[in-house]
């Protein structure tokens, strides 16, 4: 079934207006009329999938240390909003299950980025996809992406027919085209700050949608769109929505 990709995806929920990877951010994106959000998933020490970006707690919670060393119960004692703004104090790190409930309630599509702690590439994909397979039916509005090829390979093994996105960092792996074929990739997601016009043209030869992260300035979006980029991850999706060309 074809992917119904929007032009703009709220990055880490809606990270320009609410703490990243929180239920609050998902509601903020939905309130703006944004159709999809991107969220990062990793697993706790006790293998519960949670929505969190960093490998450590320090930047976005009042705790410290490695996520991989903490149980869900320990992480739930922390709060993850006040680093962003006092009005968000008291927010908890959500589980994947909780965010799916909100996404379904708000009728949002999801780009779930598998963001494993080092060494947990396979398990993180397994746990996240196992849970998703029990509660998510709408596969034209679900994209599983990762920088980690093992995670994508695991996703392909578990759910071959789900859409997968290959995240390309600043320095592309030399075998990126082979990866696209081997992992049966639906979208190629590039770093907006470093991608070149030539690279975009190379991807266009494969005739797959190209998404760029993270774009908050309409001028940058328009330039990338003129090169052939199809969609954008944005912390400020409302700003981008006003500023890009809508091509039907
Ligand atoms: O999936 C796009 C983007 O989220 C990748 O980078 O570090 O923000 O997860 P990062
Ligand atoms: Mg991400």
mmCIF file of C-alpha atoms and ligand atoms in Angstrom:
data_model
loop_
_atom_site.group_PDB
_atom_site.id
_atom_site.type_symbol
_atom_site.label_atom_id
_atom_site.label_comp_id
_atom_site.label_asym_id
_atom_site.label_seq_id
_atom_site.Cartn_x
_atom_site.Cartn_y
_atom_site.Cartn_z
ATOM 1 C CA UNK A 1 0.000 0.000 0.000
ATOM 2 C CA UNK A 2 1.470 3.393 -0.965
ATOM 3 C CA UNK A 3 2.713 5.752 1.696
ATOM 4 C CA UNK A 4 0.555 8.856 2.229
ATOM 5 C CA UNK A 5 3.399 11.181 3.105
ATOM 6 C CA UNK A 6 2.660 14.792 4.030
ATOM 7 C CA UNK A 7 5.027 17.599 3.020
ATOM 8 C CA UNK A 8 5.705 18.520 6.642
ATOM 9 C CA UNK A 9 6.327 16.245 9.617
ATOM 10 C CA UNK A 10 6.571 17.626 13.142
ATOM 11 C CA UNK A 11 10.119 16.904 14.354
ATOM 12 C CA UNK A 12 10.353 15.111 17.720
ATOM 13 C CA UNK A 13 6.661 15.967 18.003
ATOM 14 C CA UNK A 14 6.747 19.716 17.661
ATOM 15 C CA UNK A 15 10.099 20.582 19.230
ATOM 16 C CA UNK A 16 9.969 24.316 18.536
ATOM 17 C CA UNK A 17 6.924 24.776 20.765
ATOM 18 C CA UNK A 18 6.912 21.934 23.300
ATOM 19 C CA UNK A 19 9.548 19.681 24.849
ATOM 20 C CA UNK A 20 10.741 17.114 22.316
ATOM 21 C CA UNK A 21 9.267 13.610 22.259
ATOM 22 C CA UNK A 22 6.429 14.348 24.694
ATOM 23 C CA UNK A 23 2.659 13.882 24.576
ATOM 24 C CA UNK A 24 2.408 17.667 24.851
ATOM 25 C CA UNK A 25 4.394 18.026 21.622
ATOM 26 C CA UNK A 26 2.121 15.587 19.791
ATOM 27 C CA UNK A 27 -0.964 17.518 20.888
ATOM 28 C CA UNK A 28 0.691 20.777 19.829
ATOM 29 C CA UNK A 29 1.343 19.408 16.329
ATOM 30 C CA UNK A 30 -2.214 18.107 16.056
ATOM 31 C CA UNK A 31 -3.642 21.449 17.203
ATOM 32 C CA UNK A 32 -1.695 23.128 14.365
ATOM 33 C CA UNK A 33 -3.210 20.822 11.784
ATOM 34 C CA UNK A 34 0.040 18.941 11.187
ATOM 35 C CA UNK A 35 -0.693 15.464 9.823
ATOM 36 C CA UNK A 36 2.345 13.435 10.948
ATOM 37 C CA UNK A 37 4.982 13.563 13.676
ATOM 38 C CA UNK A 38 8.449 12.081 13.937
ATOM 39 C CA UNK A 39 9.368 10.504 17.279
ATOM 40 C CA UNK A 40 12.505 8.685 18.477
ATOM 41 C CA UNK A 41 12.142 5.318 20.186
ATOM 42 C CA UNK A 42 14.637 3.477 22.380
ATOM 43 C CA UNK A 43 14.323 0.835 25.083
ATOM 44 C CA UNK A 44 14.846 0.948 28.834
ATOM 45 C CA UNK A 45 16.980 -1.535 30.776
ATOM 46 C CA UNK A 46 13.832 -3.649 31.221
ATOM 47 C CA UNK A 47 13.146 -3.440 27.479
ATOM 48 C CA UNK A 48 10.157 -1.117 27.501
ATOM 49 C CA UNK A 49 9.996 1.128 24.423
ATOM 50 C CA UNK A 50 10.067 4.798 25.364
ATOM 51 C CA UNK A 51 10.100 7.979 23.309
ATOM 52 C CA UNK A 52 13.451 9.664 23.864
ATOM 53 C CA UNK A 53 16.263 11.062 21.739
ATOM 54 C CA UNK A 54 19.570 10.967 23.625
ATOM 55 C CA UNK A 55 21.424 7.949 25.008
ATOM 56 C CA UNK A 56 21.636 9.743 28.356
ATOM 57 C CA UNK A 57 19.082 11.442 30.571
ATOM 58 C CA UNK A 58 21.088 14.572 31.284
ATOM 59 C CA UNK A 59 20.023 17.056 28.600
ATOM 60 C CA UNK A 60 16.256 16.714 28.727
ATOM 61 C CA UNK A 61 15.403 15.390 32.202
ATOM 62 C CA UNK A 62 16.245 16.159 35.814
ATOM 63 C CA UNK A 63 18.110 12.836 35.998
ATOM 64 C CA UNK A 64 21.472 11.652 34.730
ATOM 65 C CA UNK A 65 23.135 8.549 33.357
ATOM 66 C CA UNK A 66 22.498 6.108 30.551
ATOM 67 C CA UNK A 67 18.986 5.195 29.438
ATOM 68 C CA UNK A 68 20.175 1.614 28.897
ATOM 69 C CA UNK A 69 20.983 1.344 32.643
ATOM 70 C CA UNK A 70 17.582 2.576 33.880
ATOM 71 C CA UNK A 71 14.298 0.758 34.261
ATOM 72 C CA UNK A 72 11.054 2.331 33.146
ATOM 73 C CA UNK A 73 10.126 2.820 36.805
ATOM 74 C CA UNK A 74 13.318 4.810 37.403
ATOM 75 C CA UNK A 75 12.774 6.932 34.307
ATOM 76 C CA UNK A 76 9.176 7.629 35.296
ATOM 77 C CA UNK A 77 10.370 9.241 38.516
ATOM 78 C CA UNK A 78 11.989 11.970 36.423
ATOM 79 C CA UNK A 79 10.460 14.923 34.652
ATOM 80 C CA UNK A 80 11.349 16.034 31.151
ATOM 81 C CA UNK A 81 9.743 19.442 30.672
ATOM 82 C CA UNK A 82 11.362 22.082 32.835
ATOM 83 C CA UNK A 83 14.668 22.156 30.886
ATOM 84 C CA UNK A 84 12.518 23.538 28.072
ATOM 85 C CA UNK A 85 10.362 25.941 30.034
ATOM 86 C CA UNK A 86 8.848 26.191 33.509
ATOM 87 C CA UNK A 87 5.328 25.920 32.113
ATOM 88 C CA UNK A 88 6.173 22.382 30.986
ATOM 89 C CA UNK A 89 7.565 21.171 34.314
ATOM 90 C CA UNK A 90 6.299 17.805 35.511
ATOM 91 C CA UNK A 91 6.015 16.091 32.117
ATOM 92 C CA UNK A 92 7.060 12.446 32.063
ATOM 93 C CA UNK A 93 8.983 10.537 29.419
ATOM 94 C CA UNK A 94 6.231 8.731 27.487
ATOM 95 C CA UNK A 95 6.182 5.088 26.511
ATOM 96 C CA UNK A 96 5.623 4.088 22.899
ATOM 97 C CA UNK A 97 2.273 2.636 23.932
ATOM 98 C CA UNK A 98 1.132 5.956 25.387
ATOM 99 C CA UNK A 99 2.118 7.947 22.325
ATOM 100 C CA UNK A 100 0.342 5.520 20.011
ATOM 101 C CA UNK A 101 -2.869 6.046 22.004
ATOM 102 C CA UNK A 102 -2.565 9.810 21.516
ATOM 103 C CA UNK A 103 -1.633 9.495 17.823
ATOM 104 C CA UNK A 104 -4.692 7.339 17.192
ATOM 105 C CA UNK A 105 -6.911 9.672 19.220
ATOM 106 C CA UNK A 106 -5.627 12.704 17.278
ATOM 107 C CA UNK A 107 -5.587 10.872 13.923
ATOM 108 C CA UNK A 108 -1.894 11.516 13.232
ATOM 109 C CA UNK A 109 0.547 9.604 11.048
ATOM 110 C CA UNK A 110 3.867 8.487 12.521
ATOM 111 C CA UNK A 111 7.473 8.382 11.467
ATOM 112 C CA UNK A 112 9.010 6.274 14.208
ATOM 113 C CA UNK A 113 12.771 6.643 14.225
ATOM 114 C CA UNK A 114 14.462 3.628 15.804
ATOM 115 C CA UNK A 115 17.163 5.348 17.874
ATOM 116 C CA UNK A 116 18.833 2.516 19.778
ATOM 117 C CA UNK A 117 21.338 2.928 22.557
ATOM 118 C CA UNK A 118 24.669 1.490 21.350
ATOM 119 C CA UNK A 119 24.544 -2.304 21.129
ATOM 120 C CA UNK A 120 20.736 -2.469 21.266
ATOM 121 C CA UNK A 121 20.042 -1.983 17.560
ATOM 122 C CA UNK A 122 18.231 -5.283 17.050
ATOM 123 C CA UNK A 123 16.300 -5.437 20.330
ATOM 124 C CA UNK A 124 15.023 -1.881 20.009
ATOM 125 C CA UNK A 125 13.547 -2.572 16.581
ATOM 126 C CA UNK A 126 12.100 -5.903 17.738
ATOM 127 C CA UNK A 127 10.410 -4.485 20.814
ATOM 128 C CA UNK A 128 9.047 -1.405 19.052
ATOM 129 C CA UNK A 129 7.695 -3.339 16.061
ATOM 130 C CA UNK A 130 6.206 -6.070 18.231
ATOM 131 C CA UNK A 131 4.185 -3.468 20.072
ATOM 132 C CA UNK A 132 3.225 -1.553 16.942
ATOM 133 C CA UNK A 133 2.056 -4.717 15.245
ATOM 134 C CA UNK A 134 -0.578 -5.201 17.941
ATOM 135 C CA UNK A 135 -2.058 -1.694 17.748
ATOM 136 C CA UNK A 136 -1.256 0.047 14.460
ATOM 137 C CA UNK A 137 -3.130 -0.890 11.287
ATOM 138 C CA UNK A 138 -2.749 2.185 9.132
ATOM 139 C CA UNK A 139 0.399 1.315 7.178
ATOM 140 C CA UNK A 140 0.040 4.062 4.631
ATOM 141 C CA UNK A 141 0.603 6.461 7.551
ATOM 142 C CA UNK A 142 3.508 4.728 9.288
ATOM 143 C CA UNK A 143 7.187 5.011 8.382
ATOM 144 C CA UNK A 144 9.887 3.184 10.341
ATOM 145 C CA UNK A 145 13.258 4.883 9.917
ATOM 146 C CA UNK A 146 16.753 4.629 11.337
ATOM 147 C CA UNK A 147 20.383 5.573 10.858
ATOM 148 C CA UNK A 148 21.143 2.050 12.098
ATOM 149 C CA UNK A 149 21.156 -0.522 9.320
ATOM 150 C CA UNK A 150 20.781 -3.429 11.745
ATOM 151 C CA UNK A 151 17.579 -1.861 13.082
ATOM 152 C CA UNK A 152 16.212 -1.483 9.563
ATOM 153 C CA UNK A 153 17.237 -5.025 8.693
ATOM 154 C CA UNK A 154 15.410 -6.273 11.793
ATOM 155 C CA UNK A 155 12.351 -4.222 10.845
ATOM 156 C CA UNK A 156 12.424 -5.740 7.353
ATOM 157 C CA UNK A 157 12.638 -9.245 8.824
ATOM 158 C CA UNK A 158 9.717 -8.678 11.179
ATOM 159 C CA UNK A 159 7.446 -6.676 8.896
ATOM 160 C CA UNK A 160 8.665 -6.774 5.322
ATOM 161 C CA UNK A 161 5.665 -4.880 3.961
ATOM 162 C CA UNK A 162 5.863 -1.883 6.349
ATOM 163 C CA UNK A 163 7.430 1.242 4.921
ATOM 164 C CA UNK A 164 11.027 1.942 5.910
ATOM 165 C CA UNK A 165 13.060 5.144 5.678
ATOM 166 C CA UNK A 166 16.855 5.173 5.413
ATOM 167 C CA UNK A 167 18.337 8.047 7.408
ATOM 168 C CA UNK A 168 21.529 9.350 5.866
ATOM 169 C CA UNK A 169 23.918 11.298 8.111
ATOM 170 C CA UNK A 170 26.238 14.058 6.906
ATOM 171 C CA UNK A 171 28.705 11.458 5.638
ATOM 172 C CA UNK A 172 26.824 8.925 3.566
ATOM 173 C CA UNK A 173 27.795 5.252 3.721
ATOM 174 C CA UNK A 174 29.488 4.317 0.450
ATOM 175 C CA UNK A 175 27.015 1.504 -0.126
ATOM 176 C CA UNK A 176 23.912 3.666 0.370
ATOM 177 C CA UNK A 177 22.352 2.578 -2.920
ATOM 178 C CA UNK A 178 22.850 -1.093 -2.076
ATOM 179 C CA UNK A 179 21.271 -0.460 1.337
ATOM 180 C CA UNK A 180 18.225 1.121 -0.305
ATOM 181 C CA UNK A 181 17.733 -2.025 -2.368
ATOM 182 C CA UNK A 182 18.645 -4.589 0.278
ATOM 183 C CA UNK A 183 16.518 -2.998 3.012
ATOM 184 C CA UNK A 184 13.643 -2.301 0.566
ATOM 185 C CA UNK A 185 13.564 1.334 1.474
ATOM 186 C CA UNK A 186 10.546 3.575 0.752
ATOM 187 C CA UNK A 187 11.991 7.009 1.613
ATOM 188 C CA UNK A 188 15.475 8.480 1.893
ATOM 189 C CA UNK A 189 15.863 11.001 4.696
ATOM 190 C CA UNK A 190 18.796 13.397 4.372
ATOM 191 C CA UNK A 191 20.499 16.006 6.511
ATOM 192 C CA UNK A 192 19.229 19.366 5.255
ATOM 193 C CA UNK A 193 22.263 21.233 6.559
ATOM 194 C CA UNK A 194 24.786 19.254 4.544
ATOM 195 C CA UNK A 195 23.049 17.651 1.553
ATOM 196 C CA UNK A 196 24.150 18.921 -1.865
ATOM 197 C CA UNK A 197 22.165 19.379 -5.036
ATOM 198 C CA UNK A 198 24.211 16.605 -6.683
ATOM 199 C CA UNK A 199 23.350 14.203 -3.871
ATOM 200 C CA UNK A 200 19.646 15.016 -4.225
ATOM 201 C CA UNK A 201 19.922 14.343 -7.965
ATOM 202 C CA UNK A 202 21.587 10.983 -7.273
ATOM 203 C CA UNK A 203 18.703 9.975 -5.016
ATOM 204 C CA UNK A 204 16.134 11.182 -7.530
ATOM 205 C CA UNK A 205 17.458 8.562 -9.962
ATOM 206 C CA UNK A 206 15.982 5.958 -7.601
ATOM 207 C CA UNK A 207 12.528 7.593 -7.847
ATOM 208 C CA UNK A 208 11.816 7.492 -4.116
ATOM 209 C CA UNK A 209 10.515 10.304 -1.908
ATOM 210 C CA UNK A 210 13.265 12.361 -0.271
ATOM 211 C CA UNK A 211 12.722 13.933 3.150
ATOM 212 C CA UNK A 212 15.070 16.442 4.794
ATOM 213 C CA UNK A 213 15.761 16.989 8.501
ATOM 214 C CA UNK A 214 15.559 19.471 10.167
ATOM 215 C CA UNK A 215 14.189 22.502 8.332
ATOM 216 C CA UNK A 216 12.695 25.458 10.155
ATOM 217 C CA UNK A 217 13.330 28.271 7.644
ATOM 218 C CA UNK A 218 10.955 28.616 4.673
ATOM 219 C CA UNK A 219 13.788 29.932 2.462
ATOM 220 C CA UNK A 220 15.790 26.768 3.046
ATOM 221 C CA UNK A 221 12.691 24.640 2.404
ATOM 222 C CA UNK A 222 12.006 26.411 -0.891
ATOM 223 C CA UNK A 223 15.583 25.924 -2.057
ATOM 224 C CA UNK A 224 15.586 22.238 -1.143
ATOM 225 C CA UNK A 225 12.188 21.819 -2.750
ATOM 226 C CA UNK A 226 13.540 23.316 -5.980
ATOM 227 C CA UNK A 227 16.283 20.654 -5.906
ATOM 228 C CA UNK A 228 13.717 17.846 -5.589
ATOM 229 C CA UNK A 229 13.203 17.313 -1.865
ATOM 230 C CA UNK A 230 9.635 16.155 -1.252
ATOM 231 C CA UNK A 231 9.090 16.756 2.458
ATOM 232 C CA UNK A 232 10.570 18.199 5.621
ATOM 233 C CA UNK A 233 10.955 17.426 9.288
ATOM 234 C CA UNK A 234 10.407 20.661 11.163
ATOM 235 C CA UNK A 235 10.455 21.891 14.765
ATOM 236 C CA UNK A 236 8.224 24.762 13.625
ATOM 237 C CA UNK A 237 5.875 23.104 11.149
ATOM 238 C CA UNK A 238 3.426 26.023 11.187
ATOM 239 C CA UNK A 239 6.132 28.413 9.929
ATOM 240 C CA UNK A 240 7.111 26.027 7.163
ATOM 241 C CA UNK A 241 3.519 25.347 6.191
ATOM 242 C CA UNK A 242 3.048 29.027 5.436
ATOM 243 C CA UNK A 243 6.303 29.317 3.534
ATOM 244 C CA UNK A 244 6.649 26.396 1.135
ATOM 245 C CA UNK A 245 5.243 25.900 -2.329
ATOM 246 C CA UNK A 246 2.364 23.493 -2.315
ATOM 247 C CA UNK A 247 2.781 21.256 -5.337
ATOM 248 C CA UNK A 248 -0.063 18.894 -6.163
HETATM 249 O O1 LIG B 1 14.332 11.489 11.582
HETATM 250 C C1 LIG B 1 14.829 12.761 11.300
HETATM 251 C C2 LIG B 1 15.675 13.312 12.416
HETATM 252 O O2 LIG B 1 14.960 13.179 13.619
HETATM 253 C C3 LIG B 1 17.011 12.621 12.540
HETATM 254 O O3 LIG B 1 17.860 13.237 13.474
HETATM 255 O O4 LIG B 1 18.926 13.451 15.668
HETATM 256 O O5 LIG B 1 16.826 14.675 15.218
HETATM 257 O O6 LIG B 1 16.814 12.207 15.538
HETATM 258 P P1 LIG B 1 17.593 13.401 15.033
HETATM 259 MG MG1 LIG B 2 14.754 11.705 15.157
#
